[in-house]
CSV table of C-alpha atoms and ligand atoms in Angstrom, one decimal:
chain,number,residue,atom,x,y,z
A,9,MET,CA,8.1,-36.0,9.3
A,10,LYS,CA,5.8,-33.0,9.4
A,11,PRO,CA,5.8,-31.0,6.1
A,12,ASP,CA,6.8,-27.3,6.0
A,13,ILE,CA,3.6,-25.3,6.1
A,14,ILE,CA,3.1,-21.8,4.5
A,15,GLY,CA,-0.2,-20.1,5.3
A,16,GLY,CA,-1.7,-23.4,6.3
A,17,ILE,CA,-0.6,-25.1,3.1
A,18,PRO,CA,2.2,-27.7,2.7
A,19,GLN,CA,5.1,-26.2,0.8
A,20,GLN,CA,5.3,-29.3,-1.4
A,21,ARG,CA,1.7,-28.8,-2.5
A,22,ILE,CA,2.5,-25.1,-3.3
A,23,ALA,CA,5.5,-26.1,-5.3
A,24,GLU,CA,3.6,-28.8,-7.3
A,25,ILE,CA,0.8,-26.3,-8.1
A,26,PHE,CA,3.3,-23.6,-9.1
A,27,ASP,CA,5.1,-25.9,-11.5
A,28,ALA,CA,1.9,-27.0,-13.1
A,29,GLU,CA,0.7,-23.4,-13.5
A,30,CYS,CA,4.1,-22.5,-15.1
A,31,ALA,CA,3.5,-25.2,-17.6
A,32,SER,CA,0.0,-23.9,-18.3
A,33,TYR,CA,1.3,-20.4,-18.6
A,34,ALA,CA,3.8,-21.5,-21.3
A,35,THR,CA,1.0,-23.3,-23.2
A,36,LEU,CA,-1.1,-20.1,-23.1
A,37,HIS,CA,1.6,-17.7,-24.1
A,38,PRO,CA,3.7,-19.0,-27.0
A,39,ARG,CA,3.8,-15.6,-28.8
A,40,SER,CA,4.8,-13.7,-25.7
A,41,MET,CA,7.5,-16.3,-25.2
A,42,GLN,CA,8.8,-15.4,-28.7
A,43,LEU,CA,8.7,-11.7,-28.0
A,44,ALA,CA,9.7,-11.4,-24.4
A,45,GLY,CA,10.5,-14.9,-23.0
A,46,HIS,CA,14.2,-14.4,-23.2
A,47,GLY,CA,14.1,-10.7,-22.4
A,48,ILE,CA,13.3,-7.9,-24.8
A,49,ALA,CA,16.4,-6.8,-26.7
A,50,GLY,CA,17.7,-3.4,-25.7
A,51,TYR,CA,16.6,-3.4,-22.1
A,52,TYR,CA,18.5,-4.2,-19.0
A,53,GLN,CA,17.0,-7.4,-17.6
A,54,GLY,CA,14.9,-7.6,-20.7
A,55,VAL,CA,12.2,-5.1,-19.6
A,56,PRO,CA,12.0,-1.3,-19.8
A,57,MET,CA,11.3,-1.0,-16.0
A,58,HIS,CA,12.8,-3.7,-13.8
A,59,TRP,CA,9.6,-4.0,-11.7
A,60,MET,CA,8.1,-5.8,-14.7
A,61,ARG,CA,10.1,-8.7,-13.6
A,62,ASP,CA,8.4,-8.9,-10.3
A,63,TRP,CA,5.2,-10.6,-11.5
A,64,SER,CA,4.5,-14.3,-10.6
A,65,MET,CA,4.7,-15.5,-14.2
A,66,PRO,CA,7.9,-17.1,-15.6
A,67,TYR,CA,8.1,-14.3,-18.2
A,68,PRO,CA,5.8,-11.3,-18.8
A,69,PHE,CA,3.1,-11.6,-21.4
A,70,VAL,CA,2.9,-8.8,-24.0
A,71,VAL,CA,-0.2,-6.6,-23.9
A,72,GLU,CA,-1.9,-5.9,-27.1
A,73,SER,CA,-4.6,-3.6,-25.7
A,74,ALA,CA,-6.7,-2.8,-22.7
A,75,ARG,CA,-10.1,-1.2,-22.4
A,76,GLY,CA,-12.3,-0.8,-19.3
A,77,ALA,CA,-11.5,-3.7,-17.0
A,78,VAL,CA,-10.3,-6.1,-19.7
A,79,LEU,CA,-6.7,-6.6,-20.8
A,80,HIS,CA,-5.9,-8.4,-24.1
A,81,ASP,CA,-2.5,-10.0,-24.8
A,82,VAL,CA,-0.8,-10.9,-28.0
A,83,ASP,CA,-1.5,-14.6,-27.5
A,84,GLY,CA,-5.2,-13.9,-27.7
A,85,ASN,CA,-6.0,-14.2,-24.0
A,86,ASP,CA,-8.4,-11.8,-22.2
A,87,TYR,CA,-8.0,-11.0,-18.6
A,88,ALA,CA,-10.4,-9.5,-16.1
A,89,ASP,CA,-8.0,-6.9,-14.8
A,90,PHE,CA,-8.0,-6.4,-11.1
A,91,CYS,CA,-4.5,-5.0,-11.0
A,92,LEU,CA,-5.3,-2.0,-13.1
A,93,GLY,CA,-1.7,-0.9,-13.4
A,94,ASP,CA,-1.3,-1.1,-9.6
A,95,THR,CA,-3.8,1.8,-9.3
A,96,GLY,CA,-2.7,3.9,-12.2
A,97,SER,CA,-5.7,2.7,-14.1
A,98,MET,CA,-8.0,2.4,-11.1
A,99,PHE,CA,-10.8,4.0,-13.1
A,100,GLY,CA,-10.5,1.5,-15.9
A,101,HIS,CA,-8.3,1.5,-19.0
A,102,SER,CA,-8.8,4.5,-21.3
A,103,PRO,CA,-12.0,5.9,-19.7
A,104,PRO,CA,-13.8,7.4,-22.7
A,105,PRO,CA,-13.8,11.0,-21.3
A,106,VAL,CA,-10.0,10.8,-20.7
A,107,ALA,CA,-9.3,9.2,-24.2
A,108,GLU,CA,-11.4,12.0,-25.8
A,109,ALA,CA,-9.6,14.7,-23.8
A,110,ILE,CA,-6.2,13.3,-24.8
A,111,ALA,CA,-7.3,13.2,-28.4
A,112,ARG,CA,-8.5,16.8,-28.2
A,113,GLN,CA,-5.3,18.1,-26.7
A,114,ALA,CA,-3.0,16.0,-28.9
A,115,SER,CA,-3.1,18.4,-31.8
A,116,ARG,CA,-3.0,21.5,-29.7
A,117,GLY,CA,0.5,21.1,-28.1
A,118,LEU,CA,1.5,18.7,-25.4
A,119,THR,CA,3.7,20.7,-23.1
A,120,TYR,CA,4.6,24.4,-22.9
A,121,MET,CA,5.2,25.3,-19.3
A,122,LEU,CA,2.3,27.6,-19.3
A,123,PRO,CA,-1.3,27.2,-18.0
A,124,THR,CA,-4.3,26.4,-20.2
A,125,ALA,CA,-8.0,26.8,-19.8
A,126,ASP,CA,-8.1,23.3,-18.4
A,127,THR,CA,-5.5,24.3,-15.7
A,128,ILE,CA,-8.0,26.9,-14.4
A,129,ALA,CA,-10.8,24.4,-14.2
A,130,VAL,CA,-8.5,21.8,-12.5
A,131,GLY,CA,-7.5,24.2,-9.7
A,132,ARG,CA,-11.1,24.7,-8.8
A,133,LEU,CA,-11.9,21.0,-9.1
A,134,LEU,CA,-9.1,20.0,-6.8
A,135,ALA,CA,-10.0,22.6,-4.1
A,136,GLU,CA,-13.7,21.6,-4.2
A,137,ARG,CA,-13.0,17.9,-4.1
A,138,PHE,CA,-10.3,17.6,-1.5
A,139,GLY,CA,-11.1,20.6,0.6
A,140,LEU,CA,-7.6,22.2,0.5
A,141,PRO,CA,-7.1,25.6,-1.0
A,142,GLN,CA,-3.6,25.5,-2.5
A,143,TRP,CA,-2.4,23.1,-5.1
A,144,GLN,CA,0.7,22.1,-7.2
A,145,VAL,CA,0.9,19.5,-9.9
A,146,ALA,CA,3.8,17.1,-10.3
A,147,THR,CA,4.3,14.1,-12.6
A,148,THR,CA,4.4,11.2,-10.1
A,149,ALA,CA,3.3,10.6,-6.5
A,150,THR,CA,7.0,10.1,-5.7
A,151,ASP,CA,7.7,13.6,-6.8
A,152,ALA,CA,4.7,15.1,-5.1
A,153,ASN,CA,5.7,13.5,-1.8
A,154,ARG,CA,9.3,14.7,-2.2
A,155,PHE,CA,8.3,18.2,-2.9
A,156,ALA,CA,5.7,18.3,0.0
A,157,LEU,CA,8.3,17.0,2.5
A,158,ARG,CA,10.8,19.7,1.3
A,159,VAL,CA,8.2,22.3,2.0
A,160,ALA,CA,7.6,20.8,5.5
A,161,ARG,CA,11.3,21.0,6.3
A,162,ALA,CA,11.6,24.5,4.9
A,163,ILE,CA,8.7,26.0,6.9
A,164,THR,CA,9.3,24.2,10.2
A,165,GLY,CA,13.1,24.5,10.1
A,166,ARG,CA,13.2,21.0,11.5
A,167,PRO,CA,15.3,18.2,9.9
A,168,ARG,CA,13.5,14.9,10.5
A,169,ILE,CA,10.6,13.1,8.8
A,170,LEU,CA,8.6,10.5,10.7
A,171,VAL,CA,7.3,7.4,8.9
A,172,PHE,CA,5.4,4.3,9.9
A,173,ASN,CA,7.3,1.1,9.7
A,174,GLY,CA,6.4,-0.8,6.5
A,175,CYS,CA,5.4,2.3,4.6
A,176,TYR,CA,5.9,3.0,0.9
A,177,HIS,CA,5.5,6.5,-0.5
A,178,GLY,CA,7.4,6.0,-3.8
A,179,THR,CA,11.2,6.2,-4.1
A,180,VAL,CA,11.5,9.0,-1.6
A,181,ASP,CA,14.8,8.9,0.3
A,182,GLU,CA,13.3,10.0,3.6
A,183,THR,CA,10.9,7.0,3.6
A,184,PHE,CA,13.4,4.3,2.8
A,185,VAL,CA,13.9,3.2,6.4
A,186,ARG,CA,12.6,0.3,8.5
A,187,LEU,CA,12.3,-0.3,12.2
A,188,VAL,CA,14.6,-3.1,13.4
A,189,GLY,CA,15.2,-3.8,17.1
A,190,GLY,CA,13.7,-0.4,18.0
A,191,ARG,CA,16.1,1.5,15.6
A,192,ALA,CA,15.8,3.0,12.2
A,193,VAL,CA,17.8,1.1,9.5
A,194,HIS,CA,17.9,1.4,5.7
A,195,ARG,CA,15.2,-0.5,3.9
A,196,PRO,CA,16.6,-3.8,2.6
A,197,GLY,CA,17.5,-3.7,-1.0
A,198,LEU,CA,18.3,0.0,-1.1
A,199,LEU,CA,21.1,0.7,-3.6
A,200,GLY,CA,23.4,3.6,-4.3
A,201,GLN,CA,22.6,5.5,-1.2
A,202,ALA,CA,25.1,8.4,-0.7
A,203,ALA,CA,24.2,9.5,2.7
A,204,ASP,CA,23.0,7.7,5.8
A,205,LEU,CA,19.2,8.3,5.9
A,206,THR,CA,18.7,7.3,9.5
A,207,PRO,CA,19.8,10.5,11.3
A,208,LEU,CA,17.0,12.3,9.5
A,209,ALA,CA,14.4,9.7,10.2
A,210,ARG,CA,12.1,8.8,13.0
A,211,ILE,CA,10.1,5.6,12.7
A,212,VAL,CA,7.3,4.0,14.7
A,213,GLU,CA,4.8,1.3,14.1
A,214,PHE,CA,1.4,2.2,12.7
A,215,ASN,CA,-1.4,2.3,15.3
A,216,ASP,CA,1.1,2.9,18.1
A,217,LEU,CA,0.2,6.3,19.6
A,218,PRO,CA,2.5,6.0,22.7
A,219,ALA,CA,5.5,5.4,20.4
A,220,LEU,CA,4.5,8.3,18.2
A,221,THR,CA,4.2,10.6,21.3
A,222,ALA,CA,7.7,9.6,22.4
A,223,GLU,CA,9.3,10.3,19.0
A,224,LEU,CA,7.5,13.6,18.5
A,225,ALA,CA,8.6,14.7,21.9
A,226,HIS,CA,12.1,15.3,20.6
A,227,GLY,CA,10.8,18.4,18.9
A,228,ASP,CA,12.7,17.8,15.7
A,229,VAL,CA,10.1,16.3,13.4
A,230,ALA,CA,9.1,18.5,10.5
A,231,CYS,CA,6.4,16.2,9.2
A,232,VAL,CA,4.7,12.8,9.6
A,233,ILE,CA,4.0,11.2,6.3
A,234,ALA,CA,1.3,8.5,6.4
A,235,GLU,CA,-1.1,6.6,4.3
A,236,PRO,CA,-4.4,6.6,6.1
A,237,VAL,CA,-4.6,2.8,5.6
A,238,MET,CA,-1.2,1.1,5.1
A,239,THR,CA,-1.6,-0.5,1.7
A,240,ASN,CA,1.9,-1.4,0.7
A,241,SER,CA,2.5,-4.6,2.6
A,242,CYS,CA,-0.4,-6.7,3.7
A,243,MET,CA,-3.1,-4.1,4.3
A,244,VAL,CA,-3.3,-2.6,7.8
A,245,LEU,CA,-6.4,-0.6,8.9
A,246,PRO,CA,-6.2,2.2,11.4
A,247,GLU,CA,-7.6,1.3,14.8
A,248,PRO,CA,-10.4,3.4,16.2
A,249,GLY,CA,-9.0,6.7,17.4
A,250,PHE,CA,-5.7,6.4,15.7
A,251,HIS,CA,-6.2,9.2,13.2
A,252,ALA,CA,-7.7,11.5,15.8
A,253,GLY,CA,-4.6,10.8,18.0
A,254,LEU,CA,-2.2,11.3,15.1
A,255,ARG,CA,-3.7,14.7,14.3
A,256,ARG,CA,-3.8,15.8,18.0
A,257,LEU,CA,-0.3,14.7,18.7
A,258,THR,CA,1.2,16.2,15.5
A,259,ARG,CA,-0.5,19.6,16.2
A,260,ALA,CA,0.7,19.6,19.8
A,261,ALA,CA,4.2,18.9,18.6
A,262,GLY,CA,4.2,21.6,15.9
A,263,THR,CA,4.7,18.8,13.4
A,264,LEU,CA,3.0,18.9,10.0
A,265,LEU,CA,0.8,16.0,8.8
A,266,LEU,CA,1.1,14.7,5.2
A,267,ILE,CA,-1.6,12.3,4.1
A,268,ASP,CA,-0.6,10.3,1.1
A,269,GLU,CA,-3.8,9.1,-0.7
A,270,THR,CA,-2.2,7.6,-3.7
A,271,HIS,CA,-3.7,4.2,-3.0
A,272,THR,CA,-6.5,5.0,-0.5
A,273,ILE,CA,-8.2,7.2,-3.1
A,274,SER,CA,-10.0,3.9,-3.5
A,275,THR,CA,-12.1,4.9,-0.5
A,276,GLY,CA,-14.3,7.5,-2.2
A,277,PRO,CA,-14.3,10.6,-4.4
A,278,GLY,CA,-12.4,12.7,-1.8
A,279,GLY,CA,-10.2,9.8,-0.6
A,280,TYR,CA,-10.1,8.5,2.9
A,281,THR,CA,-9.4,12.1,4.1
A,282,ARG,CA,-12.8,13.3,3.0
A,283,ALA,CA,-14.7,10.1,3.9
A,284,HIS,CA,-13.3,10.2,7.5
A,285,GLY,CA,-12.9,13.9,8.1
A,286,LEU,CA,-9.1,13.9,8.4
A,287,GLU,CA,-7.4,17.3,8.5
A,288,PRO,CA,-4.0,17.1,6.9
A,289,ASP,CA,-1.6,20.0,6.4
A,290,LEU,CA,-0.3,18.5,3.2
A,291,PHE,CA,-2.1,16.0,0.9
A,292,VAL,CA,-0.8,13.9,-2.0
A,293,VAL,CA,-2.5,11.8,-4.6
A,294,GLY,CA,-0.9,10.5,-7.8
A,295,LYS,CA,-1.3,7.4,-10.0
A,296,PRO,CA,-5.0,7.5,-11.3
A,297,ILE,CA,-5.6,11.2,-10.8
A,298,ALA,CA,-5.3,11.8,-14.6
A,299,GLY,CA,-6.8,8.5,-15.6
A,300,GLY,CA,-3.5,6.9,-16.2
A,301,VAL,CA,-1.6,9.7,-17.8
A,302,PRO,CA,1.5,10.5,-15.6
A,303,ALA,CA,0.4,13.2,-13.1
A,304,SER,CA,0.1,13.8,-9.4
A,305,VAL,CA,-1.1,16.7,-7.2
A,306,TRP,CA,-0.1,17.9,-3.8
A,307,GLY,CA,-2.3,20.3,-1.8
A,308,PHE,CA,-1.8,22.3,1.4
A,309,THR,CA,-3.5,24.7,3.7
A,310,ASP,CA,-3.5,28.5,3.6
A,311,GLU,CA,-1.4,28.4,6.7
A,312,VAL,CA,1.3,26.2,5.0
A,313,ALA,CA,1.2,28.6,2.0
A,314,ARG,CA,1.6,31.6,4.3
A,315,ARG,CA,4.6,30.1,6.0
A,316,LEU,CA,6.1,29.1,2.6
A,317,ASP,CA,5.7,32.7,1.4
A,318,GLU,CA,7.6,33.9,4.4
A,319,VAL,CA,10.5,31.4,3.9
A,320,ARG,CA,10.7,32.2,0.2
A,321,ALA,CA,10.8,35.9,0.9
A,322,ALA,CA,13.8,35.3,3.2
A,323,THR,CA,15.6,33.1,0.8
A,324,PRO,CA,17.8,34.3,-2.0
A,325,ALA,CA,16.4,33.8,-5.5
A,326,GLY,CA,17.4,30.5,-7.1
A,327,HIS,CA,16.1,26.9,-7.5
A,328,SER,CA,13.8,25.6,-4.8
A,329,GLY,CA,14.5,21.9,-5.5
A,330,MET,CA,10.8,21.5,-6.4
A,331,GLY,CA,9.2,21.0,-9.8
A,332,THR,CA,10.1,19.2,-13.0
A,333,THR,CA,9.9,20.5,-16.5
A,334,LEU,CA,7.0,18.4,-17.7
A,335,SER,CA,4.9,18.8,-14.5
A,336,ALA,CA,1.4,20.2,-15.2
A,337,ASN,CA,1.9,19.8,-18.9
A,338,ALA,CA,-1.1,20.5,-21.1
A,339,LEU,CA,-1.8,16.8,-21.9
A,340,ALA,CA,-1.7,15.7,-18.3
A,341,ILE,CA,-3.9,18.6,-17.2
A,342,ALA,CA,-6.5,17.9,-19.9
A,343,ALA,CA,-6.6,14.2,-18.8
A,344,MET,CA,-6.9,15.3,-15.1
A,345,ARG,CA,-9.8,17.6,-15.8
A,346,ALA,CA,-11.6,14.9,-17.7
A,347,THR,CA,-10.9,12.4,-14.8
A,348,LEU,CA,-12.1,14.8,-12.1
A,349,GLU,CA,-15.2,16.0,-14.0
A,350,HIS,CA,-16.4,12.8,-15.6
A,351,VAL,CA,-14.7,9.7,-14.2
A,352,MET,CA,-14.2,10.1,-10.5
A,353,THR,CA,-17.9,10.5,-9.9
A,354,ASP,CA,-20.1,9.6,-7.0
A,355,GLU,CA,-21.9,7.1,-9.2
A,356,ALA,CA,-18.5,5.5,-10.3
A,357,TYR,CA,-17.5,5.1,-6.6
A,358,ALA,CA,-20.9,3.6,-5.7
A,359,HIS,CA,-20.4,1.0,-8.4
A,360,MET,CA,-16.9,0.3,-7.3
A,361,ASP,CA,-17.8,0.0,-3.6
A,362,ALA,CA,-20.7,-2.3,-4.1
A,363,LEU,CA,-18.7,-4.7,-6.3
A,364,ALA,CA,-15.7,-4.6,-4.0
A,365,ALA,CA,-18.0,-5.6,-1.2
A,366,ARG,CA,-19.3,-8.4,-3.3
A,367,LEU,CA,-15.7,-9.5,-4.0
A,368,ALA,CA,-14.6,-9.3,-0.3
A,369,ASP,CA,-17.7,-11.2,0.8
A,370,GLY,CA,-17.1,-13.9,-1.8
A,371,LEU,CA,-13.5,-14.4,-0.9
A,372,THR,CA,-14.2,-14.4,2.8
A,373,GLY,CA,-16.8,-17.1,2.3
A,374,ILE,CA,-14.3,-19.3,0.4
A,375,VAL,CA,-11.6,-18.8,2.9
A,376,ARG,CA,-14.0,-19.8,5.7
A,377,ASN,CA,-15.4,-22.8,3.8
A,378,TYR,CA,-12.0,-24.3,3.4
A,379,GLY,CA,-11.1,-23.7,7.0
A,380,LEU,CA,-8.1,-21.5,6.2
A,381,SER,CA,-6.9,-19.0,8.8
A,382,TRP,CA,-6.6,-16.3,6.2
A,383,HIS,CA,-8.5,-13.0,6.1
A,384,VAL,CA,-9.8,-10.5,3.6
A,385,VAL,CA,-9.5,-6.7,4.1
A,386,ARG,CA,-11.0,-3.8,2.1
A,387,VAL,CA,-10.7,-0.1,1.8
A,388,GLY,CA,-13.4,1.0,-0.7
A,389,ALA,CA,-12.6,-0.4,-4.1
A,390,ARG,CA,-9.4,-2.0,-2.9
A,391,VAL,CA,-9.6,-5.6,-1.7
A,392,GLU,CA,-6.9,-7.9,-0.4
A,393,PHE,CA,-6.7,-11.4,0.8
A,394,VAL,CA,-4.0,-12.2,3.3
A,395,CYS,CA,-2.8,-15.7,3.8
A,396,ALA,CA,-2.5,-15.2,7.6
A,397,PRO,CA,-4.9,-14.4,10.4
A,398,GLY,CA,-6.1,-10.8,10.9
A,399,PRO,CA,-6.6,-8.0,11.5
A,400,LEU,CA,-3.0,-6.9,11.2
A,401,ARG,CA,-2.1,-3.9,13.4
A,402,ASN,CA,1.2,-2.7,12.0
A,403,GLY,CA,4.0,-3.0,9.4
A,404,SER,CA,5.9,-5.7,11.3
A,405,GLU,CA,2.8,-7.9,11.5
A,406,ALA,CA,2.0,-7.1,7.8
A,407,GLU,CA,5.5,-8.1,6.8
A,408,ALA,CA,5.3,-11.3,8.7
A,409,ALA,CA,1.9,-12.1,7.2
A,410,HIS,CA,3.4,-12.3,3.7
A,411,ALA,CA,3.8,-15.8,2.2
A,412,PRO,CA,5.7,-15.2,-1.0
A,413,ALA,CA,5.8,-18.7,-2.5
A,414,LEU,CA,2.1,-19.3,-1.7
A,415,GLU,CA,1.1,-15.9,-3.1
A,416,GLN,CA,3.1,-16.5,-6.3
A,417,ALA,CA,1.3,-19.8,-6.9
A,418,ILE,CA,-2.1,-18.2,-6.3
A,419,HIS,CA,-1.4,-15.2,-8.6
A,420,LEU,CA,-0.2,-17.4,-11.4
A,421,ALA,CA,-3.1,-19.8,-11.0
A,422,LEU,CA,-5.6,-16.9,-11.1
A,423,LEU,CA,-3.8,-15.5,-14.2
A,424,ASN,CA,-4.1,-18.8,-16.0
A,425,ARG,CA,-7.9,-18.7,-15.2
A,426,GLY,CA,-8.2,-15.2,-16.7
A,427,CYS,CA,-7.9,-13.0,-13.7
A,428,LEU,CA,-5.0,-10.5,-13.2
A,429,ILE,CA,-4.3,-9.3,-9.6
A,430,ALA,CA,-1.5,-7.0,-8.4
A,431,PRO,CA,2.0,-8.6,-8.3
A,432,PHE,CA,3.4,-7.1,-5.1
A,433,HIS,CA,0.7,-8.1,-2.7
A,434,ASN,CA,-2.7,-9.8,-3.0
A,435,MET,CA,-4.4,-6.7,-4.0
A,436,MET,CA,-7.5,-6.5,-6.3
A,437,LEU,CA,-9.1,-3.2,-7.5
A,438,VAL,CA,-12.6,-2.8,-8.7
A,439,SER,CA,-13.0,-0.1,-11.4
A,440,PRO,CA,-16.1,1.7,-12.7
A,441,ALA,CA,-15.9,-0.6,-15.7
A,442,THR,CA,-15.6,-3.9,-13.7
A,443,SER,CA,-18.7,-6.1,-14.0
A,444,ALA,CA,-20.4,-8.3,-11.4
A,445,GLY,CA,-19.6,-11.2,-13.8
A,446,GLN,CA,-15.9,-10.4,-13.6
A,447,VAL,CA,-16.1,-10.4,-9.8
A,448,ASP,CA,-17.8,-13.7,-9.8
A,449,THR,CA,-15.2,-15.1,-12.3
A,450,LEU,CA,-12.5,-14.1,-9.9
A,451,CYS,CA,-14.2,-15.6,-6.9
A,452,ALA,CA,-14.7,-18.9,-8.9
A,453,ALA,CA,-11.0,-18.9,-9.9
A,454,PHE,CA,-10.0,-18.2,-6.4
A,455,GLU,CA,-12.1,-21.1,-5.1
A,456,GLY,CA,-10.6,-23.4,-7.7
A,457,VAL,CA,-7.1,-22.5,-6.6
A,458,VAL,CA,-7.9,-22.7,-2.9
A,459,ALA,CA,-9.6,-26.1,-3.5
A,460,SER,CA,-6.5,-27.5,-5.1
A,461,LEU,CA,-4.2,-26.0,-2.5
A,462,ALA,CA,-6.3,-27.3,0.4
A,463,LEU,CA,-7.0,-30.7,-1.2
A,464,ASP,CA,-6.4,-33.5,1.3
A,465,LEU,CA,-5.2,-31.0,3.8
A,466,ALA,CA,-6.2,-33.2,6.7
A,467,THR,CA,-3.8,-35.9,5.5
A,468,TRP,CA,-0.9,-33.5,5.8
A,469,GLN,CA,-1.6,-32.4,9.3
B,3,PLP,C1,1.1,5.3,-1.1
B,3,PLP,C2,2.0,5.6,-2.3
B,3,PLP,N1,2.5,6.8,-2.4
B,3,PLP,C3,3.3,7.0,-3.5
B,3,PLP,C4,3.6,6.1,-4.4
B,3,PLP,C5,4.5,6.4,-5.6
B,3,PLP,O1,3.8,6.4,-6.8
B,3,PLP,P1,4.7,6.6,-8.1
B,3,PLP,O2,5.4,5.3,-8.3
B,3,PLP,O3,3.6,6.7,-9.2
B,3,PLP,O4,5.6,7.7,-8.0
B,3,PLP,C6,3.1,4.8,-4.3
B,3,PLP,C7,3.4,3.7,-5.2
B,3,PLP,O5,3.0,2.6,-5.1
B,3,PLP,C8,2.3,4.5,-3.1
B,3,PLP,O6,1.7,3.3,-2.9
């Protein structure tokens, strides 16, 4: 009987390797087992945030410290960290200018809901870097997206938000939909939803300009929210002309365009937007913008600001539904200033880009050598291997390209060889602190895993 095959690899081989790697993991992590193996007391599901259960390892290891691109656990293991807090630490753990700024601010008050001298500098830095004149600071990218979408609805007077199938923009209600059989449905797994989200959604596949044209023609879409490259399933690049078409069609329909750069800030110092001359009305970036201290920013054009002023003038005083108490606190702003001035530099990006290219080339060569029909995709410092042929064109293809059991085995095997990659997809980030040696270690580890997965492949076929 022909064996079940996942990503070109027999399922039985994947299971054998996963079991062996679980055993190695247990040997390497006895102390973590004591501390967290049966769940950490006091926490639902044994962790302070349930996503910490979503890694490939049988139980999480406990981190002792992290610096630059190295993570150290309580069992004495060091990891070359290519996950980097799933982008929160994209510029390395505790970059010295950020650590110094935090230390400086720590004794001067952490939050007072008033601006500081750093606030004044940050306003100028954001405008210069990202090319938009009006900014607000929030605490997470989720919040920033939520507030920006609220503005879009308020100033257009339109109810709907259009998303691309397969998107993720944080836990933002409007984006928790999927396209099934040509219709919007709730994203699988969504819990506790009070209202049906689908009447306020429009959803099309990425790279599908005819479908976008048709959905915008209803005239009821306030805003399209998009990552410039879809990064939250297997990575999907925009096809030539897609972004120009997206901008042209949204303008023609009177619909605002929100570009969410939270992950694609890997592209360059001004994100994909600056690198490719995009012209969003609204712009969001979170996660690493303050070097790992919780903070996000959302920017917009003078035209959006003018329309917002008009709407506010016509609205009775009260609560706008935007903002949170700790947003733009003094600590976050100090860390953001240090990040913008000293960490997100052209030199840092040049280093990240060169090593990410080295990583992508290395992985591509290995995939080819072993005759696997996988592919590798990259946007700046962000690299991903996909255990399926590419390029992928949209969210449906990206979803279908996932191979969870195979990915889990590879992740765990890499971890046991000292390399940490992101848990949710096969994503690897290169930071300014990452070394060529770490990249080569990851390539060697990947080759080792692939060699064992592909061993005797011909005899299975
Ligand atoms: C593109 C994008 N936007 C927004 C978010 C939300 O970020 P946060 O969880 O920090 O709110 C994410 C998280 O992964 C993301 O990938």
